[in-house]
Amino acid sequence: MRAVVYTETGDSSVLELVEREAADPGPGEVRVRIVRAGVNPTDWKFRAGGMGELAFPEVVPGQDGAGIVDAVGPDVEGFAVGDRVWTMLAQHQRPGGTAQELVVLPVARLTALPEGASYDVGASLGVPAITAHRALTTSEDGPDRLAPGALSGRTVLVAGGAGAVGNAAIQLARWAGATVIATVSSDDKARLATAAGAHHTVNYRDGDTADAVRGLAPDGVDIVVEVAPAQNLRLDLRVIKPRGTIAIYANNGGDEVTLSVRETFSTNARFQWVLLYTVGEAALRAAADDVAAAVADGAFGVGEERGLPVHHYPLERTAEAHAAVEDGAVGKVLIDVSDA
C-alpha cells in the first residue's frame, strides 16, 4: 500500500510517499481502506515539532479520514467488512494516521458514516466537529449532549465563523436550536458563516465588536466558541452572560492571556479549555454519536453551500496539502487517498 510518512520533524518537505506492507487488525481493531483524509492544523504542528519529539521512528500523519472497513479483527462487534466509517484521533498515540491507503484502528476511533453522507463529509468531521461539540456542551446549565432543541433559547457566539471548527460550531449549534452569531474578518467570510447557518455576522474589523454583539444579543451570549483568546478575551467578557461559558480551543494570535480578576469575577462565567487528546473516551464517544446524528439529519455538510469550501489534493501531494493548511487556507483541505 501507499503511505505518506515522516521520520523527522520539519517543514512539509519531510513528508515522503512510500510503499509499506499493510498491517492486520488485532483484537478489537479493524482495518479501514481510506478514501479521503482530512488535514488539520494539529497535523502540521505535530509534523513541525510543535508538540515535542516524535513518539515513533516513523509517523503517518492524519487524525481524520473516511473510508470502508477492509478487515475485522477478533472480538470486534458493530463493524463488518464493507461498512463505511469515519475516524477520529486516528494518529493519537499511534504511529499510523489516515494519510495511507490502509490503516488499522481500534473500534473506539471509528463511527459509522450515515447513509448518503459523502466521504468528503466523513473526512471533515473528526477534529473540527468533535472540538465544536465539546465547546458547545460544557456549560454549567447544560446541555451535555446535542440534539434538535438542546440549545433552544441559547445564544452562541462563534469567533472565526469561516474556519473549520467555527463552521462546525455554527452548523451544530444551529441544528441544536441556538441563535448563532459569528465574527468574521471580511464580507466573503461573512457569506461563508451565513451559509453554515449563522443568524448574524459581525465584521470585527468594523467598529466596536462588543457593541455590535450586544446589539444583537442585549442580554449577552450563553456560549463563546473561541479561537483567539489573546485577542478576544476582553470582548468575550463584555458579551458573556452570567454563568456563561467561554470555550477556548486554539491560541491564534498569541499564547498569553491576561485576566482582570475583578472584571472576570463579575461574570460568574467559566473558561473551558478544549483539547481532544485529554477529554476522555466518554466525551469523545458522545460527541461522535451526536455529530453522526447531525449528519444523518442533513444538518451538517461541507462545500461552498455549507460555508466550507473543499480543496482536494492527491496522496502524492500531501506536502502541498499540509502547506495549504499551514498557510491558512479558507475551507477544508482533503487528501484523495484511494477510490471509493
mmCIF file of C-alpha atoms in Angstrom:
data_model
loop_
_atom_site.group_PDB
_atom_site.id
_atom_site.type_symbol
_atom_site.label_atom_id
_atom_site.label_comp_id
_atom_site.label_asym_id
_atom_site.label_seq_id
_atom_site.Cartn_x
_atom_site.Cartn_y
_atom_site.Cartn_z
ATOM 1 C CA MET A 1 0.000 0.000 0.000
ATOM 2 C CA ARG A 2 0.997 3.637 -0.389
ATOM 3 C CA ALA A 3 1.588 5.776 2.677
ATOM 4 C CA VAL A 4 2.930 9.238 3.433
ATOM 5 C CA VAL A 5 5.461 9.224 6.268
ATOM 6 C CA TYR A 6 7.952 11.394 8.090
ATOM 7 C CA THR A 7 10.879 10.319 10.241
ATOM 8 C CA GLU A 8 11.964 13.735 11.463
ATOM 9 C CA THR A 9 10.217 16.980 12.279
ATOM 10 C CA GLY A 10 10.389 19.962 9.956
ATOM 11 C CA ASP A 11 8.542 21.728 7.184
ATOM 12 C CA SER A 12 6.330 19.890 4.740
ATOM 13 C CA SER A 13 9.361 18.691 2.757
ATOM 14 C CA VAL A 14 9.963 15.964 5.388
ATOM 15 C CA LEU A 15 6.852 14.154 4.113
ATOM 16 C CA GLU A 16 7.641 11.232 1.815
ATOM 17 C CA LEU A 17 5.416 8.886 -0.204
ATOM 18 C CA VAL A 18 6.489 5.270 0.348
ATOM 19 C CA GLU A 19 5.298 1.699 -0.122
ATOM 20 C CA ARG A 20 4.537 -0.244 3.054
ATOM 21 C CA GLU A 21 3.038 -3.621 3.957
ATOM 22 C CA ALA A 22 -0.493 -3.342 5.314
ATOM 23 C CA ALA A 23 -0.909 -4.469 8.923
ATOM 24 C CA ASP A 24 -3.550 -6.943 10.026
ATOM 25 C CA PRO A 25 -6.090 -5.910 12.672
ATOM 26 C CA GLY A 26 -5.693 -7.370 16.135
ATOM 27 C CA PRO A 27 -8.320 -7.917 18.844
ATOM 28 C CA GLY A 28 -10.742 -5.009 18.993
ATOM 29 C CA GLU A 29 -9.329 -3.467 15.815
ATOM 30 C CA VAL A 30 -10.460 -3.050 12.225
ATOM 31 C CA ARG A 31 -8.595 -2.147 9.078
ATOM 32 C CA VAL A 32 -10.004 0.711 7.009
ATOM 33 C CA ARG A 33 -9.301 1.488 3.384
ATOM 34 C CA ILE A 34 -9.094 5.259 3.497
ATOM 35 C CA VAL A 35 -10.854 7.005 0.627
ATOM 36 C CA ARG A 36 -10.470 10.559 1.876
ATOM 37 C CA ALA A 37 -8.249 12.032 4.619
ATOM 38 C CA GLY A 38 -8.672 15.401 6.292
ATOM 39 C CA VAL A 39 -5.804 17.756 7.150
ATOM 40 C CA ASN A 40 -5.994 19.822 10.345
ATOM 41 C CA PRO A 41 -3.651 22.360 11.946
ATOM 42 C CA THR A 42 -2.639 19.735 14.511
ATOM 43 C CA ASP A 43 -1.260 17.579 11.682
ATOM 44 C CA TRP A 44 1.277 20.143 10.517
ATOM 45 C CA LYS A 45 2.029 21.258 14.082
ATOM 46 C CA PHE A 46 2.939 17.686 15.055
ATOM 47 C CA ARG A 47 4.995 17.330 11.871
ATOM 48 C CA ALA A 48 6.781 20.635 12.508
ATOM 49 C CA GLY A 49 7.774 19.600 16.027
ATOM 50 C CA GLY A 50 5.428 21.919 17.873
ATOM 51 C CA MET A 51 4.102 19.071 20.019
ATOM 52 C CA GLY A 52 7.514 17.718 21.084
ATOM 53 C CA GLU A 53 9.748 14.902 19.918
ATOM 54 C CA LEU A 54 8.461 12.162 17.648
ATOM 55 C CA ALA A 55 6.946 9.335 19.660
ATOM 56 C CA PHE A 56 7.647 6.780 16.915
ATOM 57 C CA PRO A 57 10.520 6.267 14.454
ATOM 58 C CA GLU A 58 8.139 6.749 11.526
ATOM 59 C CA VAL A 59 4.819 8.567 11.553
ATOM 60 C CA VAL A 60 1.939 8.590 9.079
ATOM 61 C CA PRO A 61 0.085 11.884 9.688
ATOM 62 C CA GLY A 62 -3.660 12.366 9.801
ATOM 63 C CA GLN A 63 -6.254 12.210 12.563
ATOM 64 C CA ASP A 64 -9.309 12.364 10.318
ATOM 65 C CA GLY A 65 -10.484 10.260 7.428
ATOM 66 C CA ALA A 66 -13.326 8.324 5.875
ATOM 67 C CA GLY A 67 -13.373 5.021 4.102
ATOM 68 C CA ILE A 68 -14.510 1.397 4.049
ATOM 69 C CA VAL A 69 -13.844 -1.382 6.551
ATOM 70 C CA ASP A 70 -11.447 -3.777 4.835
ATOM 71 C CA ALA A 71 -10.812 -6.358 7.565
ATOM 72 C CA VAL A 72 -12.068 -7.059 11.077
ATOM 73 C CA GLY A 73 -10.008 -8.379 13.979
ATOM 74 C CA PRO A 74 -11.091 -10.790 16.735
ATOM 75 C CA ASP A 75 -13.706 -9.683 19.291
ATOM 76 C CA VAL A 76 -14.994 -6.824 17.153
ATOM 77 C CA GLU A 77 -18.675 -6.038 17.364
ATOM 78 C CA GLY A 78 -20.626 -3.415 15.469
ATOM 79 C CA PHE A 79 -18.479 -3.279 12.314
ATOM 80 C CA ALA A 80 -18.224 -5.589 9.314
ATOM 81 C CA VAL A 81 -16.250 -5.655 6.085
ATOM 82 C CA GLY A 82 -17.785 -3.172 3.653
ATOM 83 C CA ASP A 83 -19.091 -0.736 6.288
ATOM 84 C CA ARG A 84 -18.497 2.950 5.583
ATOM 85 C CA VAL A 85 -16.867 4.737 8.523
ATOM 86 C CA TRP A 86 -15.195 7.950 9.614
ATOM 87 C CA THR A 87 -12.282 8.275 12.006
ATOM 88 C CA MET A 88 -11.362 10.472 14.933
ATOM 89 C CA LEU A 89 -7.906 10.826 16.513
ATOM 90 C CA ALA A 90 -6.578 8.082 14.249
ATOM 91 C CA GLN A 91 -2.947 9.035 14.839
ATOM 92 C CA HIS A 92 -3.242 9.897 18.535
ATOM 93 C CA GLN A 93 -0.742 7.727 20.456
ATOM 94 C CA ARG A 94 -0.290 5.636 17.311
ATOM 95 C CA PRO A 95 2.277 5.780 14.508
ATOM 96 C CA GLY A 96 -0.219 5.379 11.685
ATOM 97 C CA GLY A 97 -2.752 8.039 10.712
ATOM 98 C CA THR A 98 -5.031 8.465 7.721
ATOM 99 C CA ALA A 99 -2.560 9.585 5.029
ATOM 100 C CA GLN A 100 -2.245 5.987 3.850
ATOM 101 C CA GLU A 101 -4.357 3.560 1.884
ATOM 102 C CA LEU A 102 -4.951 1.085 4.723
ATOM 103 C CA VAL A 103 -4.938 1.920 8.434
ATOM 104 C CA VAL A 104 -5.603 -0.305 11.450
ATOM 105 C CA LEU A 105 -7.552 1.365 14.250
ATOM 106 C CA PRO A 106 -9.320 0.401 17.470
ATOM 107 C CA VAL A 107 -13.094 0.409 17.114
ATOM 108 C CA ALA A 108 -13.339 3.323 19.582
ATOM 109 C CA ARG A 109 -11.794 5.544 16.912
ATOM 110 C CA LEU A 110 -14.461 4.723 14.329
ATOM 111 C CA THR A 111 -18.056 5.800 13.746
ATOM 112 C CA ALA A 112 -20.437 4.642 11.047
ATOM 113 C CA LEU A 113 -20.782 7.134 8.204
ATOM 114 C CA PRO A 114 -24.512 7.780 7.749
ATOM 115 C CA GLU A 115 -26.145 6.646 4.537
ATOM 116 C CA GLY A 116 -25.989 9.313 1.882
ATOM 117 C CA ALA A 117 -23.114 11.208 3.504
ATOM 118 C CA SER A 118 -20.096 11.639 1.225
ATOM 119 C CA TYR A 119 -16.534 10.679 2.068
ATOM 120 C CA ASP A 120 -15.741 14.405 1.881
ATOM 121 C CA VAL A 121 -18.135 14.955 4.771
ATOM 122 C CA GLY A 122 -16.769 11.995 6.717
ATOM 123 C CA ALA A 123 -13.177 13.173 6.416
ATOM 124 C CA SER A 124 -14.183 16.670 7.528
ATOM 125 C CA LEU A 125 -15.684 15.591 10.870
ATOM 126 C CA GLY A 126 -13.154 14.308 13.396
ATOM 127 C CA VAL A 127 -11.131 17.114 14.954
ATOM 128 C CA PRO A 128 -13.291 20.090 13.861
ATOM 129 C CA ALA A 129 -16.711 18.652 14.668
ATOM 130 C CA ILE A 130 -15.719 16.880 17.890
ATOM 131 C CA THR A 131 -13.974 20.049 19.091
ATOM 132 C CA ALA A 132 -17.048 22.127 18.286
ATOM 133 C CA HIS A 133 -19.299 19.648 20.101
ATOM 134 C CA ARG A 134 -17.131 19.818 23.195
ATOM 135 C CA ALA A 135 -17.176 23.624 23.129
ATOM 136 C CA LEU A 136 -20.972 23.621 22.997
ATOM 137 C CA THR A 137 -21.592 21.051 25.753
ATOM 138 C CA THR A 138 -19.583 22.019 28.843
ATOM 139 C CA SER A 139 -21.697 24.854 30.242
ATOM 140 C CA GLU A 140 -22.895 24.995 33.846
ATOM 141 C CA ASP A 141 -26.531 24.999 32.771
ATOM 142 C CA GLY A 142 -26.026 22.356 30.077
ATOM 143 C CA PRO A 143 -26.657 20.657 27.781
ATOM 144 C CA ASP A 144 -24.029 17.913 27.790
ATOM 145 C CA ARG A 145 -25.364 16.360 24.560
ATOM 146 C CA LEU A 146 -26.551 17.920 21.300
ATOM 147 C CA ALA A 147 -29.801 17.162 19.501
ATOM 148 C CA PRO A 148 -32.581 19.243 17.967
ATOM 149 C CA GLY A 149 -33.806 21.640 20.669
ATOM 150 C CA ALA A 150 -30.892 21.047 23.056
ATOM 151 C CA LEU A 151 -29.740 24.688 22.732
ATOM 152 C CA SER A 152 -33.143 26.309 22.247
ATOM 153 C CA GLY A 153 -33.247 29.738 23.834
ATOM 154 C CA ARG A 154 -29.439 29.965 23.958
ATOM 155 C CA THR A 155 -27.219 32.360 22.027
ATOM 156 C CA VAL A 156 -23.835 31.163 20.795
ATOM 157 C CA LEU A 157 -21.030 33.467 19.639
ATOM 158 C CA VAL A 158 -18.567 31.758 17.288
ATOM 159 C CA ALA A 159 -15.248 33.539 16.822
ATOM 160 C CA GLY A 160 -13.850 32.980 13.352
ATOM 161 C CA GLY A 161 -17.004 31.603 11.798
ATOM 162 C CA ALA A 162 -15.294 30.804 8.485
ATOM 163 C CA GLY A 163 -12.774 28.371 9.993
ATOM 164 C CA ALA A 164 -13.287 24.601 10.112
ATOM 165 C CA VAL A 165 -14.106 24.447 13.838
ATOM 166 C CA GLY A 166 -16.103 27.655 13.608
ATOM 167 C CA ASN A 167 -18.090 26.248 10.709
ATOM 168 C CA ALA A 168 -18.762 23.036 12.629
ATOM 169 C CA ALA A 169 -19.816 25.000 15.709
ATOM 170 C CA ILE A 170 -22.263 27.056 13.648
ATOM 171 C CA GLN A 171 -23.800 24.000 11.985
ATOM 172 C CA LEU A 172 -24.099 22.020 15.225
ATOM 173 C CA ALA A 173 -25.417 24.952 17.268
ATOM 174 C CA ARG A 174 -27.986 25.765 14.594
ATOM 175 C CA TRP A 175 -29.071 22.092 14.477
ATOM 176 C CA ALA A 176 -29.472 22.171 18.271
ATOM 177 C CA GLY A 177 -31.704 25.257 18.121
ATOM 178 C CA ALA A 178 -29.370 28.068 19.202
ATOM 179 C CA THR A 179 -29.291 31.604 17.883
ATOM 180 C CA VAL A 180 -25.828 31.900 16.330
ATOM 181 C CA ILE A 181 -23.676 34.993 15.941
ATOM 182 C CA ALA A 182 -20.341 34.661 14.126
ATOM 183 C CA THR A 183 -17.455 37.110 13.993
ATOM 184 C CA VAL A 184 -15.624 37.356 10.681
ATOM 185 C CA SER A 185 -12.952 39.498 9.029
ATOM 186 C CA SER A 186 -14.463 40.101 5.581
ATOM 187 C CA ASP A 187 -17.630 40.069 3.541
ATOM 188 C CA ASP A 188 -16.536 36.828 1.857
ATOM 189 C CA LYS A 189 -16.157 35.113 5.231
ATOM 190 C CA ALA A 190 -19.488 36.551 6.333
ATOM 191 C CA ARG A 191 -21.087 34.794 3.371
ATOM 192 C CA LEU A 192 -19.452 31.524 4.407
ATOM 193 C CA ALA A 193 -20.628 31.841 8.019
ATOM 194 C CA THR A 194 -24.143 32.646 6.832
ATOM 195 C CA ALA A 195 -24.113 29.631 4.528
ATOM 196 C CA ALA A 196 -23.133 27.491 7.544
ATOM 197 C CA GLY A 197 -26.242 28.725 9.338
ATOM 198 C CA ALA A 198 -25.218 31.785 11.346
ATOM 199 C CA HIS A 199 -28.190 34.057 12.013
ATOM 200 C CA HIS A 200 -25.929 37.115 12.318
ATOM 201 C CA THR A 201 -22.362 38.019 11.395
ATOM 202 C CA VAL A 202 -20.200 40.800 12.764
ATOM 203 C CA ASN A 203 -17.061 42.018 10.998
ATOM 204 C CA TYR A 204 -14.580 42.559 13.819
ATOM 205 C CA ARG A 205 -12.604 44.974 11.652
ATOM 206 C CA ASP A 206 -15.545 47.420 11.588
ATOM 207 C CA GLY A 207 -16.317 49.412 14.734
ATOM 208 C CA ASP A 208 -16.837 48.099 18.257
ATOM 209 C CA THR A 209 -17.451 44.370 18.032
ATOM 210 C CA ALA A 210 -18.767 44.029 21.585
ATOM 211 C CA ASP A 211 -21.332 46.777 20.982
ATOM 212 C CA ALA A 212 -22.393 45.071 17.757
ATOM 213 C CA VAL A 213 -22.807 41.707 19.508
ATOM 214 C CA ARG A 214 -24.708 43.313 22.384
ATOM 215 C CA GLY A 215 -26.954 44.953 19.821
ATOM 216 C CA LEU A 216 -27.863 41.504 18.546
ATOM 217 C CA ALA A 217 -27.957 39.869 21.998
ATOM 218 C CA PRO A 218 -28.801 42.573 24.572
ATOM 219 C CA ASP A 219 -28.729 40.089 27.460
ATOM 220 C CA GLY A 220 -25.394 38.658 26.353
ATOM 221 C CA VAL A 221 -24.409 35.291 24.921
ATOM 222 C CA ASP A 222 -24.504 31.923 26.654
ATOM 223 C CA ILE A 223 -21.506 30.316 24.971
ATOM 224 C CA VAL A 224 -18.454 31.702 23.189
ATOM 225 C CA VAL A 225 -16.561 29.301 20.915
ATOM 226 C CA GLU A 226 -13.159 30.984 20.973
ATOM 227 C CA VAL A 227 -10.217 30.527 18.618
ATOM 228 C CA ALA A 228 -8.117 33.580 19.599
ATOM 229 C CA PRO A 229 -8.300 34.255 23.363
ATOM 230 C CA ALA A 230 -5.261 36.540 23.470
ATOM 231 C CA GLN A 231 -7.002 38.891 21.068
ATOM 232 C CA ASN A 232 -10.640 38.412 22.030
ATOM 233 C CA LEU A 233 -10.848 37.840 25.767
ATOM 234 C CA ARG A 234 -11.893 41.380 26.683
ATOM 235 C CA LEU A 235 -14.595 41.195 24.005
ATOM 236 C CA ASP A 236 -15.771 37.871 25.382
ATOM 237 C CA LEU A 237 -16.014 39.231 28.921
ATOM 238 C CA ARG A 238 -18.099 42.161 27.697
ATOM 239 C CA VAL A 239 -20.672 39.952 25.980
ATOM 240 C CA ILE A 240 -20.861 36.783 28.110
ATOM 241 C CA LYS A 241 -23.950 36.178 30.236
ATOM 242 C CA PRO A 242 -23.657 35.378 33.935
ATOM 243 C CA ARG A 243 -22.790 31.663 34.250
ATOM 244 C CA GLY A 244 -21.928 31.562 30.565
ATOM 245 C CA THR A 245 -19.017 29.607 29.112
ATOM 246 C CA ILE A 246 -16.040 30.817 27.101
ATOM 247 C CA ALA A 247 -14.767 27.650 25.419
ATOM 248 C CA ILE A 248 -11.210 28.064 24.113
ATOM 249 C CA TYR A 249 -9.860 25.573 21.594
ATOM 250 C CA ALA A 250 -6.860 27.340 19.982
ATOM 251 C CA ASN A 251 -4.267 30.052 20.512
ATOM 252 C CA ASN A 252 -4.500 32.015 17.275
ATOM 253 C CA GLY A 253 -2.888 35.421 17.687
ATOM 254 C CA GLY A 254 -0.917 34.763 20.863
ATOM 255 C CA ASP A 255 -0.004 32.336 23.629
ATOM 256 C CA GLU A 256 -0.590 34.541 26.685
ATOM 257 C CA VAL A 257 -3.859 35.740 28.230
ATOM 258 C CA THR A 258 -4.118 38.387 30.963
ATOM 259 C CA LEU A 259 -7.184 38.339 33.202
ATOM 260 C CA SER A 260 -8.613 41.162 35.274
ATOM 261 C CA VAL A 261 -9.737 39.476 38.478
ATOM 262 C CA ARG A 262 -12.495 41.974 39.272
ATOM 263 C CA GLU A 263 -13.837 42.083 35.733
ATOM 264 C CA THR A 264 -13.771 38.297 35.477
ATOM 265 C CA PHE A 265 -15.374 37.722 38.885
ATOM 266 C CA SER A 266 -18.406 39.754 37.892
ATOM 267 C CA THR A 267 -19.324 37.416 35.049
ATOM 268 C CA ASN A 268 -19.605 34.189 37.100
ATOM 269 C CA ALA A 269 -18.507 32.658 33.793
ATOM 270 C CA ARG A 270 -16.310 29.643 33.271
ATOM 271 C CA PHE A 271 -13.340 29.271 30.985
ATOM 272 C CA GLN A 272 -13.432 25.864 29.322
ATOM 273 C CA TRP A 273 -10.211 24.706 27.689
ATOM 274 C CA VAL A 274 -10.800 22.260 24.844
ATOM 275 C CA LEU A 275 -8.174 19.784 23.637
ATOM 276 C CA LEU A 276 -9.479 16.492 22.316
ATOM 277 C CA TYR A 277 -6.480 14.401 23.329
ATOM 278 C CA THR A 278 -7.390 14.593 27.016
ATOM 279 C CA VAL A 279 -11.188 14.968 27.141
ATOM 280 C CA GLY A 280 -11.711 11.260 27.796
ATOM 281 C CA GLU A 281 -13.341 8.424 25.926
ATOM 282 C CA ALA A 282 -16.879 9.092 27.175
ATOM 283 C CA ALA A 283 -16.849 12.662 25.850
ATOM 284 C CA LEU A 284 -15.363 11.566 22.531
ATOM 285 C CA ARG A 285 -17.985 8.864 22.024
ATOM 286 C CA ALA A 286 -20.879 11.149 22.973
ATOM 287 C CA ALA A 287 -19.613 13.777 20.545
ATOM 288 C CA ALA A 288 -19.113 11.298 17.704
ATOM 289 C CA ASP A 289 -22.621 9.904 18.153
ATOM 290 C CA ASP A 290 -24.197 13.375 18.201
ATOM 291 C CA VAL A 291 -22.191 14.539 15.196
ATOM 292 C CA ALA A 292 -23.234 11.434 13.270
ATOM 293 C CA ALA A 293 -26.872 12.181 14.159
ATOM 294 C CA ALA A 294 -26.496 15.716 12.804
ATOM 295 C CA VAL A 295 -25.038 14.337 9.566
ATOM 296 C CA ALA A 296 -27.863 11.801 9.289
ATOM 297 C CA ASP A 297 -30.368 14.640 9.753
ATOM 298 C CA GLY A 298 -28.795 16.536 6.870
ATOM 299 C CA ALA A 299 -27.771 19.298 9.264
ATOM 300 C CA PHE A 300 -24.021 19.028 8.698
ATOM 301 C CA GLY A 301 -22.245 19.230 5.367
ATOM 302 C CA VAL A 302 -19.267 20.631 3.504
ATOM 303 C CA GLY A 303 -18.751 22.661 0.362
ATOM 304 C CA GLU A 304 -19.493 26.250 -0.590
ATOM 305 C CA GLU A 305 -23.200 25.747 0.039
ATOM 306 C CA ARG A 306 -22.429 24.823 3.689
ATOM 307 C CA GLY A 307 -19.851 27.553 4.208
ATOM 308 C CA LEU A 308 -16.800 25.270 3.984
ATOM 309 C CA PRO A 309 -15.099 25.217 0.569
ATOM 310 C CA VAL A 310 -13.268 21.939 -0.078
ATOM 311 C CA HIS A 311 -9.751 21.713 -1.533
ATOM 312 C CA HIS A 312 -8.626 18.312 -2.862
ATOM 313 C CA TYR A 313 -5.049 17.032 -3.163
ATOM 314 C CA PRO A 314 -3.916 13.573 -4.293
ATOM 315 C CA LEU A 315 -1.959 11.478 -1.793
ATOM 316 C CA GLU A 316 1.342 12.183 -3.556
ATOM 317 C CA ARG A 317 0.791 15.919 -2.943
ATOM 318 C CA THR A 318 0.213 15.604 0.797
ATOM 319 C CA ALA A 319 3.081 18.030 1.422
ATOM 320 C CA GLU A 320 1.189 20.681 -0.560
ATOM 321 C CA ALA A 321 -1.959 19.925 1.435
ATOM 322 C CA HIS A 322 -0.080 20.436 4.707
ATOM 323 C CA ALA A 323 1.407 23.685 3.408
ATOM 324 C CA ALA A 324 -2.044 24.933 2.397
ATOM 325 C CA VAL A 325 -3.410 24.400 5.914
ATOM 326 C CA GLU A 326 -0.309 25.949 7.459
ATOM 327 C CA ASP A 327 -0.753 28.985 5.197
ATOM 328 C CA GLY A 328 -4.345 29.458 6.387
ATOM 329 C CA ALA A 329 -6.408 28.041 3.525
ATOM 330 C CA VAL A 330 -10.061 29.011 3.929
ATOM 331 C CA GLY A 331 -12.200 25.885 3.938
ATOM 332 C CA LYS A 332 -11.342 22.201 4.304
ATOM 333 C CA VAL A 333 -8.238 20.587 2.858
ATOM 334 C CA LEU A 334 -8.747 16.923 1.922
ATOM 335 C CA ILE A 335 -6.439 14.249 0.551
ATOM 336 C CA ASP A 336 -7.769 11.817 -2.066
ATOM 337 C CA VAL A 337 -6.175 8.599 -0.844
ATOM 338 C CA SER A 338 -7.947 5.866 -2.831
ATOM 339 C CA ASP A 339 -11.020 5.294 -4.955
ATOM 340 C CA ALA A 340 -14.362 4.532 -3.312
#
